[in-house]
């Protein structure tokens, strides 16, 4: 009998995608037949890049992976996961301070649908201090972003902040 496809959803704001996110995605690919990278609109976070821009950046960064689909969503995560017939939510953990928020969210999601699991993967230690928020700050101030984001993302950030060289 054919095995059911094991689908994972990796949700986030990805404003913009960092090398830390990419590290989690590569790890997540080992767990799932299909990994849906799901961009939350996150209007309350007032993102620097709008959803279309974030989708465009993600599609560019992830086009080499056959088992990845990039989509956006603007509803309850659990409803989206169900709609995609996915079994699992993938989240990344960097530092202890991530834990409390992630723990609460996972428990709430479990209450909303006990059939859907949340799986956490730890990033490599070199990416642990990375967050999109810090990277935007470095970009705004004209710092070197190459160890934090891919060259394409660095270019997009420079364009946003109007930094002409570097
Ligand atoms: P959200 O708004 O949902 O927190 P983010 O784009 O900030 O969206 O993060 C999406 C997911 O990626 C979260 O699980 C977050 O913990 C994880 N993540 C963010 N940065 C890193 C990193 N440097 N290493 C590992 N995981 C990360």
Short mmCIF file of N, CA and C and ligand atoms in Angstrom, two decimals:
data_model
loop_
_atom_site.label_atom_id
_atom_site.label_comp_id
_atom_site.label_asym_id
_atom_site.label_seq_id
_atom_site.Cartn_x
_atom_site.Cartn_y
_atom_site.Cartn_z
N UNK A 1 0.84 -1.20 0.00
CA UNK A 1 0.00 0.00 0.00
C UNK A 1 0.88 1.26 0.00
N UNK A 2 0.50 2.24 -0.80
CA UNK A 2 1.32 3.46 -0.88
C UNK A 2 1.30 4.20 0.46
N UNK A 3 2.49 4.67 0.86
CA UNK A 3 2.60 5.39 2.12
C UNK A 3 2.08 6.82 1.91
N UNK A 4 1.40 7.34 2.94
CA UNK A 4 0.92 8.71 2.84
C UNK A 4 2.12 9.66 2.86
N UNK A 5 2.03 10.72 2.08
CA UNK A 5 3.09 11.71 2.05
C UNK A 5 3.19 12.43 3.39
N UNK A 6 4.40 12.50 3.91
CA UNK A 6 4.60 13.18 5.20
C UNK A 6 4.92 14.65 4.93
N UNK A 7 3.94 15.51 5.24
CA UNK A 7 4.09 16.93 4.90
C UNK A 7 4.33 17.75 6.16
N UNK A 8 5.36 18.60 6.12
CA UNK A 8 5.64 19.51 7.24
C UNK A 8 5.43 20.94 6.80
N UNK A 9 5.03 21.79 7.77
CA UNK A 9 4.88 23.22 7.49
C UNK A 9 5.86 23.98 8.37
N UNK A 10 6.71 24.79 7.74
CA UNK A 10 7.64 25.65 8.50
C UNK A 10 7.13 27.09 8.39
N UNK A 11 6.40 27.57 9.42
CA UNK A 11 5.84 28.91 9.34
C UNK A 11 6.76 29.97 9.93
N UNK A 12 6.66 31.16 9.41
CA UNK A 12 7.45 32.25 9.99
C UNK A 12 7.17 33.53 9.25
N UNK A 13 7.77 34.60 9.73
CA UNK A 13 7.60 35.89 9.07
C UNK A 13 8.63 36.02 7.93
N UNK A 14 9.82 35.49 8.16
CA UNK A 14 10.90 35.50 7.16
C UNK A 14 11.11 36.90 6.59
N UNK A 15 11.39 37.84 7.48
CA UNK A 15 11.48 39.26 7.08
C UNK A 15 12.89 39.79 7.31
N UNK A 16 13.89 39.41 6.55
CA UNK A 16 13.90 38.44 5.47
C UNK A 16 14.47 37.10 5.96
N UNK A 17 14.52 36.13 5.05
CA UNK A 17 15.09 34.82 5.38
C UNK A 17 16.60 34.98 5.68
N UNK A 18 17.04 34.30 6.73
CA UNK A 18 18.45 34.37 7.14
C UNK A 18 19.11 33.01 6.94
N UNK A 19 20.41 32.98 7.17
CA UNK A 19 21.12 31.69 7.09
C UNK A 19 20.64 30.74 8.19
N UNK A 20 20.12 31.31 9.29
CA UNK A 20 19.56 30.47 10.36
C UNK A 20 18.31 29.75 9.90
N UNK A 21 17.42 30.47 9.22
CA UNK A 21 16.23 29.84 8.64
C UNK A 21 16.64 28.75 7.64
N UNK A 22 17.62 29.08 6.80
CA UNK A 22 18.05 28.11 5.78
C UNK A 22 18.60 26.84 6.42
N UNK A 23 19.28 27.01 7.54
CA UNK A 23 19.83 25.87 8.26
C UNK A 23 18.70 24.95 8.76
N UNK A 24 17.64 25.57 9.29
CA UNK A 24 16.50 24.78 9.78
C UNK A 24 15.79 24.09 8.60
N UNK A 25 15.66 24.81 7.50
CA UNK A 25 15.00 24.23 6.32
C UNK A 25 15.77 23.00 5.84
N UNK A 26 17.10 23.10 5.78
CA UNK A 26 17.90 21.95 5.31
C UNK A 26 17.78 20.77 6.27
N UNK A 27 17.72 21.07 7.54
CA UNK A 27 17.52 19.99 8.52
C UNK A 27 16.12 19.39 8.37
N UNK A 28 15.12 20.27 8.19
CA UNK A 28 13.73 19.83 8.08
C UNK A 28 13.51 18.93 6.86
N UNK A 29 14.28 19.18 5.81
CA UNK A 29 14.12 18.38 4.59
C UNK A 29 14.39 16.90 4.84
N UNK A 30 15.17 16.61 5.89
CA UNK A 30 15.48 15.20 6.21
C UNK A 30 14.27 14.51 6.84
N UNK A 31 13.31 15.30 7.33
CA UNK A 31 12.18 14.71 8.05
C UNK A 31 10.92 14.52 7.20
N UNK A 32 10.80 15.31 6.14
CA UNK A 32 9.52 15.34 5.42
C UNK A 32 9.67 15.01 3.94
N UNK A 33 8.58 14.48 3.37
CA UNK A 33 8.56 14.26 1.92
C UNK A 33 8.35 15.59 1.21
N UNK A 34 7.59 16.46 1.89
CA UNK A 34 7.36 17.81 1.35
C UNK A 34 7.40 18.79 2.51
N UNK A 35 8.16 19.86 2.35
CA UNK A 35 8.21 20.89 3.38
C UNK A 35 7.63 22.18 2.79
N UNK A 36 6.54 22.65 3.42
CA UNK A 36 5.93 23.90 2.95
C UNK A 36 6.47 25.04 3.82
N UNK A 37 7.18 25.95 3.20
CA UNK A 37 7.67 27.13 3.91
C UNK A 37 6.56 28.17 3.80
N UNK A 38 5.94 28.47 4.94
CA UNK A 38 4.71 29.26 4.93
C UNK A 38 4.96 30.65 5.52
N UNK A 39 4.77 31.65 4.69
CA UNK A 39 5.06 33.02 5.09
C UNK A 39 3.82 33.64 5.73
N UNK A 40 3.96 33.99 7.00
CA UNK A 40 2.85 34.64 7.69
C UNK A 40 2.87 36.12 7.33
N UNK A 41 1.68 36.66 7.10
CA UNK A 41 1.65 38.10 6.75
C UNK A 41 2.22 38.93 7.89
N UNK A 42 1.93 38.56 9.14
CA UNK A 42 2.48 39.21 10.34
C UNK A 42 2.38 40.73 10.30
N UNK A 43 1.18 41.21 9.98
CA UNK A 43 1.03 42.67 9.88
C UNK A 43 1.34 43.37 11.19
N UNK A 44 1.07 42.69 12.30
CA UNK A 44 1.31 43.32 13.61
C UNK A 44 2.80 43.56 13.83
N UNK A 45 3.66 42.85 13.10
CA UNK A 45 5.10 43.05 13.23
C UNK A 45 5.63 44.14 12.31
N UNK A 46 4.72 44.75 11.55
CA UNK A 46 5.11 45.78 10.57
C UNK A 46 6.35 45.38 9.78
N UNK A 47 6.26 44.32 8.97
CA UNK A 47 7.44 43.83 8.27
C UNK A 47 8.06 44.85 7.30
N UNK A 48 9.36 44.72 7.14
CA UNK A 48 10.09 45.60 6.20
C UNK A 48 9.72 45.22 4.76
N UNK A 49 9.67 43.92 4.49
CA UNK A 49 9.32 43.43 3.15
C UNK A 49 7.85 42.99 3.18
N UNK A 50 7.08 43.38 2.16
CA UNK A 50 5.69 42.92 2.14
C UNK A 50 5.65 41.43 1.75
N UNK A 51 4.46 40.84 1.83
CA UNK A 51 4.38 39.39 1.60
C UNK A 51 4.89 39.00 0.21
N UNK A 52 4.53 39.78 -0.80
CA UNK A 52 4.97 39.43 -2.17
C UNK A 52 6.49 39.45 -2.25
N UNK A 53 7.10 40.45 -1.60
CA UNK A 53 8.57 40.53 -1.63
C UNK A 53 9.19 39.34 -0.89
N UNK A 54 8.60 38.99 0.24
CA UNK A 54 9.15 37.87 1.01
C UNK A 54 9.00 36.55 0.24
N UNK A 55 7.86 36.40 -0.44
CA UNK A 55 7.66 35.19 -1.25
C UNK A 55 8.68 35.14 -2.39
N UNK A 56 8.90 36.28 -2.99
CA UNK A 56 9.84 36.37 -4.10
C UNK A 56 11.26 36.00 -3.63
N UNK A 57 11.65 36.54 -2.49
CA UNK A 57 13.00 36.25 -1.95
C UNK A 57 13.11 34.76 -1.62
N UNK A 58 12.09 34.23 -0.96
CA UNK A 58 12.12 32.81 -0.57
C UNK A 58 12.16 31.90 -1.81
N UNK A 59 11.35 32.23 -2.80
CA UNK A 59 11.34 31.40 -4.02
C UNK A 59 12.71 31.40 -4.67
N UNK A 60 13.36 32.55 -4.66
CA UNK A 60 14.70 32.64 -5.24
C UNK A 60 15.69 31.80 -4.44
N UNK A 61 15.64 31.90 -3.12
CA UNK A 61 16.60 31.17 -2.27
C UNK A 61 16.37 29.67 -2.29
N UNK A 62 15.10 29.26 -2.48
CA UNK A 62 14.77 27.85 -2.27
C UNK A 62 14.49 27.09 -3.56
N UNK A 63 14.71 27.76 -4.70
CA UNK A 63 14.32 27.11 -5.97
C UNK A 63 15.09 25.81 -6.23
N UNK A 64 16.27 25.67 -5.63
CA UNK A 64 17.07 24.46 -5.91
C UNK A 64 16.53 23.22 -5.18
N UNK A 65 15.62 23.40 -4.24
CA UNK A 65 15.11 22.25 -3.48
C UNK A 65 13.82 21.73 -4.10
N UNK A 66 13.83 20.45 -4.45
CA UNK A 66 12.65 19.87 -5.11
C UNK A 66 11.51 19.62 -4.12
N UNK A 67 11.87 19.36 -2.88
CA UNK A 67 10.83 18.95 -1.91
C UNK A 67 10.26 20.13 -1.11
N UNK A 68 10.44 21.34 -1.65
CA UNK A 68 9.96 22.53 -0.92
C UNK A 68 8.93 23.29 -1.74
N UNK A 69 7.90 23.77 -1.03
CA UNK A 69 6.90 24.64 -1.65
C UNK A 69 6.86 25.91 -0.80
N UNK A 70 6.78 27.06 -1.43
CA UNK A 70 6.71 28.32 -0.69
C UNK A 70 5.31 28.91 -0.88
N UNK A 71 4.67 29.26 0.21
CA UNK A 71 3.32 29.83 0.13
C UNK A 71 3.17 30.89 1.21
N UNK A 72 2.12 31.70 1.11
CA UNK A 72 1.80 32.60 2.22
C UNK A 72 0.47 32.18 2.83
N UNK A 73 0.25 32.59 4.05
CA UNK A 73 -1.04 32.30 4.67
C UNK A 73 -1.42 33.44 5.58
N UNK A 74 -2.73 33.61 5.76
CA UNK A 74 -3.20 34.71 6.60
C UNK A 74 -4.40 34.24 7.41
N UNK A 75 -4.26 33.06 8.00
CA UNK A 75 -5.35 32.53 8.82
C UNK A 75 -4.69 31.87 10.03
N UNK A 76 -5.50 31.21 10.82
CA UNK A 76 -4.95 30.48 11.96
C UNK A 76 -4.00 29.40 11.42
N UNK A 77 -2.80 29.33 12.01
CA UNK A 77 -1.80 28.36 11.51
C UNK A 77 -2.37 26.95 11.44
N UNK A 78 -3.06 26.53 12.50
CA UNK A 78 -3.56 25.16 12.55
C UNK A 78 -4.56 24.89 11.41
N UNK A 79 -5.37 25.89 11.09
CA UNK A 79 -6.31 25.73 9.97
C UNK A 79 -5.55 25.55 8.66
N UNK A 80 -4.48 26.32 8.53
CA UNK A 80 -3.66 26.23 7.31
C UNK A 80 -3.00 24.85 7.22
N UNK A 81 -2.48 24.37 8.34
CA UNK A 81 -1.80 23.07 8.37
C UNK A 81 -2.77 21.95 7.99
N UNK A 82 -3.98 22.04 8.53
CA UNK A 82 -5.02 21.04 8.22
C UNK A 82 -5.36 21.08 6.73
N UNK A 83 -5.55 22.31 6.25
CA UNK A 83 -5.91 22.50 4.85
C UNK A 83 -4.86 21.88 3.91
N UNK A 84 -3.60 21.91 4.34
CA UNK A 84 -2.51 21.37 3.53
C UNK A 84 -2.32 19.86 3.73
N UNK A 85 -3.14 19.28 4.63
CA UNK A 85 -3.01 17.86 5.00
C UNK A 85 -1.61 17.53 5.52
N UNK A 86 -1.06 18.50 6.26
CA UNK A 86 0.27 18.30 6.84
C UNK A 86 0.13 17.68 8.22
N UNK A 87 1.18 17.00 8.67
CA UNK A 87 1.14 16.32 9.96
C UNK A 87 1.83 17.13 11.05
N UNK A 88 2.74 18.03 10.64
CA UNK A 88 3.69 18.59 11.59
C UNK A 88 4.00 20.05 11.31
N UNK A 89 4.16 20.80 12.40
CA UNK A 89 4.66 22.18 12.31
C UNK A 89 6.13 22.13 12.69
N UNK A 90 6.98 22.70 11.88
CA UNK A 90 8.42 22.75 12.18
C UNK A 90 8.76 24.14 12.68
N UNK A 91 9.49 24.21 13.78
CA UNK A 91 9.97 25.51 14.27
C UNK A 91 11.44 25.36 14.64
N UNK A 92 12.14 26.48 14.58
CA UNK A 92 13.56 26.46 14.92
C UNK A 92 13.77 27.00 16.32
N UNK A 93 14.78 26.48 16.99
CA UNK A 93 15.14 27.00 18.30
C UNK A 93 16.57 27.52 18.25
N UNK A 94 16.74 28.71 18.78
CA UNK A 94 18.08 29.29 18.80
C UNK A 94 18.62 29.30 20.22
N UNK A 95 17.94 30.07 21.04
CA UNK A 95 18.43 30.33 22.39
C UNK A 95 17.30 30.02 23.37
N UNK A 96 17.67 29.91 24.65
CA UNK A 96 16.67 29.55 25.67
C UNK A 96 15.48 30.50 25.64
N UNK A 97 15.76 31.78 25.35
CA UNK A 97 14.66 32.75 25.40
C UNK A 97 13.60 32.47 24.33
N UNK A 98 13.92 31.74 23.27
CA UNK A 98 12.90 31.34 22.29
C UNK A 98 11.91 30.38 22.92
N UNK A 99 12.40 29.63 23.91
CA UNK A 99 11.68 28.45 24.35
C UNK A 99 10.29 28.76 24.90
N UNK A 100 10.20 29.78 25.74
CA UNK A 100 8.93 30.04 26.42
C UNK A 100 7.80 30.33 25.42
N UNK A 101 8.09 31.21 24.48
CA UNK A 101 7.10 31.56 23.47
C UNK A 101 6.74 30.33 22.61
N UNK A 102 7.77 29.61 22.19
CA UNK A 102 7.54 28.46 21.33
C UNK A 102 6.75 27.36 22.06
N UNK A 103 7.07 27.18 23.33
CA UNK A 103 6.41 26.17 24.16
C UNK A 103 4.91 26.49 24.27
N UNK A 104 4.61 27.77 24.55
CA UNK A 104 3.21 28.20 24.66
C UNK A 104 2.48 28.00 23.34
N UNK A 105 3.13 28.40 22.27
CA UNK A 105 2.47 28.30 20.98
C UNK A 105 2.20 26.83 20.63
N UNK A 106 3.19 25.97 20.91
CA UNK A 106 3.01 24.55 20.60
C UNK A 106 1.86 23.96 21.42
N UNK A 107 1.76 24.35 22.68
CA UNK A 107 0.68 23.81 23.52
C UNK A 107 -0.69 24.31 23.07
N UNK A 108 -0.74 25.58 22.68
CA UNK A 108 -2.02 26.12 22.19
C UNK A 108 -2.41 25.42 20.90
N UNK A 109 -1.44 25.24 20.03
CA UNK A 109 -1.74 24.56 18.76
C UNK A 109 -2.18 23.12 19.02
N UNK A 110 -1.61 22.49 20.02
CA UNK A 110 -2.00 21.11 20.35
C UNK A 110 -3.44 21.07 20.86
N UNK A 111 -3.82 22.10 21.65
CA UNK A 111 -5.22 22.18 22.12
C UNK A 111 -6.16 22.34 20.94
N UNK A 112 -5.74 23.18 19.98
CA UNK A 112 -6.60 23.45 18.83
C UNK A 112 -6.73 22.21 17.94
N UNK A 113 -5.66 21.44 17.83
CA UNK A 113 -5.72 20.19 17.07
C UNK A 113 -4.69 19.19 17.60
N UNK A 114 -5.14 18.26 18.44
CA UNK A 114 -4.20 17.31 19.05
C UNK A 114 -3.55 16.38 18.02
N UNK A 115 -4.08 16.36 16.81
CA UNK A 115 -3.52 15.47 15.78
C UNK A 115 -2.29 16.05 15.09
N UNK A 116 -2.01 17.30 15.35
CA UNK A 116 -0.87 17.93 14.66
C UNK A 116 0.27 18.14 15.65
N UNK A 117 1.45 17.65 15.31
CA UNK A 117 2.60 17.77 16.20
C UNK A 117 3.45 18.98 15.84
N UNK A 118 4.13 19.54 16.84
CA UNK A 118 5.13 20.57 16.58
C UNK A 118 6.50 19.94 16.83
N UNK A 119 7.40 20.12 15.88
CA UNK A 119 8.75 19.59 16.02
C UNK A 119 9.72 20.77 16.03
N UNK A 120 10.66 20.74 16.98
CA UNK A 120 11.67 21.81 17.07
C UNK A 120 13.00 21.27 16.61
N UNK A 121 13.70 22.06 15.82
CA UNK A 121 15.06 21.66 15.45
C UNK A 121 16.00 22.76 15.92
N UNK A 122 17.17 22.33 16.37
CA UNK A 122 18.15 23.30 16.83
C UNK A 122 19.05 23.71 15.68
N UNK A 123 19.28 25.00 15.61
CA UNK A 123 20.14 25.53 14.58
C UNK A 123 21.60 25.21 14.92
N UNK A 124 22.49 25.30 13.92
CA UNK A 124 23.92 25.15 14.27
C UNK A 124 24.33 26.35 15.12
N UNK A 125 25.29 26.12 15.97
CA UNK A 125 25.58 27.17 16.97
C UNK A 125 26.02 28.48 16.32
N UNK A 126 26.58 28.40 15.12
CA UNK A 126 27.04 29.65 14.51
C UNK A 126 25.86 30.55 14.13
N UNK A 127 24.66 29.97 13.99
CA UNK A 127 23.50 30.78 13.62
C UNK A 127 22.62 31.13 14.82
N UNK A 128 22.99 30.65 15.98
CA UNK A 128 22.14 30.85 17.16
C UNK A 128 21.86 32.33 17.48
N UNK A 129 22.83 33.22 17.30
CA UNK A 129 22.51 34.62 17.65
C UNK A 129 21.76 35.37 16.55
N UNK A 130 21.49 34.71 15.44
CA UNK A 130 20.90 35.42 14.29
C UNK A 130 19.41 35.64 14.40
N UNK A 131 18.97 36.86 14.16
CA UNK A 131 17.53 37.08 14.03
C UNK A 131 17.32 38.11 12.92
N UNK A 132 16.17 38.03 12.27
CA UNK A 132 15.87 38.97 11.19
C UNK A 132 15.92 40.40 11.71
N UNK A 133 15.51 40.57 12.97
CA UNK A 133 15.48 41.91 13.56
C UNK A 133 16.88 42.52 13.62
N UNK A 134 17.87 41.75 14.09
CA UNK A 134 19.24 42.26 14.19
C UNK A 134 19.83 42.52 12.81
N UNK A 135 19.50 41.64 11.89
CA UNK A 135 20.05 41.79 10.55
C UNK A 135 19.55 43.07 9.89
N UNK A 136 18.27 43.38 10.14
CA UNK A 136 17.72 44.62 9.57
C UNK A 136 18.43 45.84 10.16
N UNK A 137 18.77 45.74 11.43
CA UNK A 137 19.46 46.84 12.09
C UNK A 137 20.87 47.01 11.48
N UNK A 138 21.55 45.89 11.28
CA UNK A 138 22.90 45.95 10.68
C UNK A 138 22.80 46.53 9.27
N UNK A 139 21.78 46.08 8.53
CA UNK A 139 21.61 46.55 7.16
C UNK A 139 21.33 48.05 7.15
N UNK A 140 20.49 48.48 8.04
CA UNK A 140 20.11 49.90 8.09
C UNK A 140 21.33 50.78 8.34
N UNK A 141 22.26 50.23 9.14
CA UNK A 141 23.44 51.01 9.51
C UNK A 141 24.63 50.74 8.58
N UNK A 142 24.37 49.97 7.52
CA UNK A 142 25.40 49.77 6.50
C UNK A 142 26.47 48.75 6.85
N UNK A 143 26.19 47.84 7.78
CA UNK A 143 27.18 46.82 8.17
C UNK A 143 27.24 45.66 7.18
N UNK A 144 28.28 44.82 7.33
CA UNK A 144 28.46 43.67 6.45
C UNK A 144 27.53 42.52 6.88
N UNK A 145 26.69 42.08 5.95
CA UNK A 145 25.67 41.07 6.31
C UNK A 145 25.97 39.68 5.79
N UNK A 146 27.13 39.55 5.10
CA UNK A 146 27.36 38.30 4.36
C UNK A 146 27.37 37.02 5.19
N UNK A 147 27.76 37.11 6.45
CA UNK A 147 27.74 35.86 7.22
C UNK A 147 26.34 35.57 7.76
N UNK A 148 25.41 36.49 7.59
CA UNK A 148 24.06 36.31 8.15
C UNK A 148 23.01 35.95 7.10
N UNK A 149 23.19 36.49 5.91
CA UNK A 149 22.20 36.26 4.84
C UNK A 149 22.93 35.96 3.54
N UNK A 150 22.20 35.43 2.55
CA UNK A 150 22.81 35.14 1.25
C UNK A 150 23.06 36.47 0.51
N UNK A 151 23.93 36.45 -0.52
CA UNK A 151 24.22 37.69 -1.25
C UNK A 151 22.96 38.34 -1.83
N UNK A 152 22.00 37.52 -2.30
CA UNK A 152 20.78 38.09 -2.86
C UNK A 152 19.97 38.84 -1.79
N UNK A 153 19.88 38.25 -0.60
CA UNK A 153 19.12 38.90 0.47
C UNK A 153 19.85 40.18 0.91
N UNK A 154 21.19 40.13 0.96
CA UNK A 154 21.96 41.32 1.34
C UNK A 154 21.66 42.44 0.34
N UNK A 155 21.57 42.07 -0.94
CA UNK A 155 21.30 43.07 -1.98
C UNK A 155 19.91 43.67 -1.79
N UNK A 156 18.92 42.79 -1.51
CA UNK A 156 17.55 43.28 -1.31
C UNK A 156 17.49 44.22 -0.11
N UNK A 157 18.24 43.89 0.95
CA UNK A 157 18.24 44.75 2.14
C UNK A 157 18.87 46.11 1.82
N UNK A 158 19.97 46.07 1.07
CA UNK A 158 20.63 47.33 0.71
C UNK A 158 19.70 48.19 -0.12
N UNK A 159 18.97 47.56 -1.04
CA UNK A 159 18.03 48.33 -1.87
C UNK A 159 16.97 48.99 -0.99
N UNK A 160 16.47 48.24 -0.01
CA UNK A 160 15.43 48.77 0.88
C UNK A 160 15.92 49.98 1.65
N UNK A 161 17.16 49.87 2.12
CA UNK A 161 17.67 50.95 2.96
C UNK A 161 18.41 52.02 2.15
N UNK A 162 18.45 51.81 0.83
CA UNK A 162 19.07 52.81 -0.02
C UNK A 162 20.57 52.92 0.18
N UNK A 163 21.23 51.78 0.57
CA UNK A 163 22.69 51.80 0.70
C UNK A 163 23.27 51.45 -0.66
N UNK A 164 24.03 52.35 -1.22
CA UNK A 164 24.47 52.18 -2.61
C UNK A 164 25.68 51.26 -2.77
N UNK A 165 26.59 51.22 -1.81
CA UNK A 165 27.79 50.39 -2.02
C UNK A 165 28.04 49.51 -0.80
N UNK A 166 29.10 48.65 -0.94
CA UNK A 166 29.52 47.83 0.20
C UNK A 166 29.11 46.39 0.03
P1 LIG B 1 8.05 34.31 13.63
O1 LIG B 1 7.46 35.67 13.42
O2 LIG B 1 7.06 33.20 13.42
O3 LIG B 1 8.85 34.13 14.89
P2 LIG B 1 10.55 34.22 12.20
O4 LIG B 1 10.74 34.40 10.73
O5 LIG B 1 11.20 35.20 13.10
O6 LIG B 1 9.00 34.18 12.38
O7 LIG B 1 11.01 32.77 12.62
C1 LIG B 1 10.44 31.61 12.06
C2 LIG B 1 11.02 30.39 12.75
O8 LIG B 1 12.41 30.31 12.50
C3 LIG B 1 10.89 30.38 14.27
O9 LIG B 1 10.69 29.06 14.70
C4 LIG B 1 12.21 30.89 14.74
O10 LIG B 1 12.53 30.43 16.04
C5 LIG B 1 13.12 30.25 13.71
N1 LIG B 1 14.37 30.98 13.55
C6 LIG B 1 14.57 32.29 13.33
N2 LIG B 1 15.88 32.59 13.26
C7 LIG B 1 16.54 31.42 13.44
C8 LIG B 1 17.92 31.04 13.53
N3 LIG B 1 18.89 31.94 13.45
N4 LIG B 1 18.20 29.75 13.74
C9 LIG B 1 17.20 28.86 13.89
N5 LIG B 1 15.90 29.12 13.85
C10 LIG B 1 15.57 30.40 13.62
#
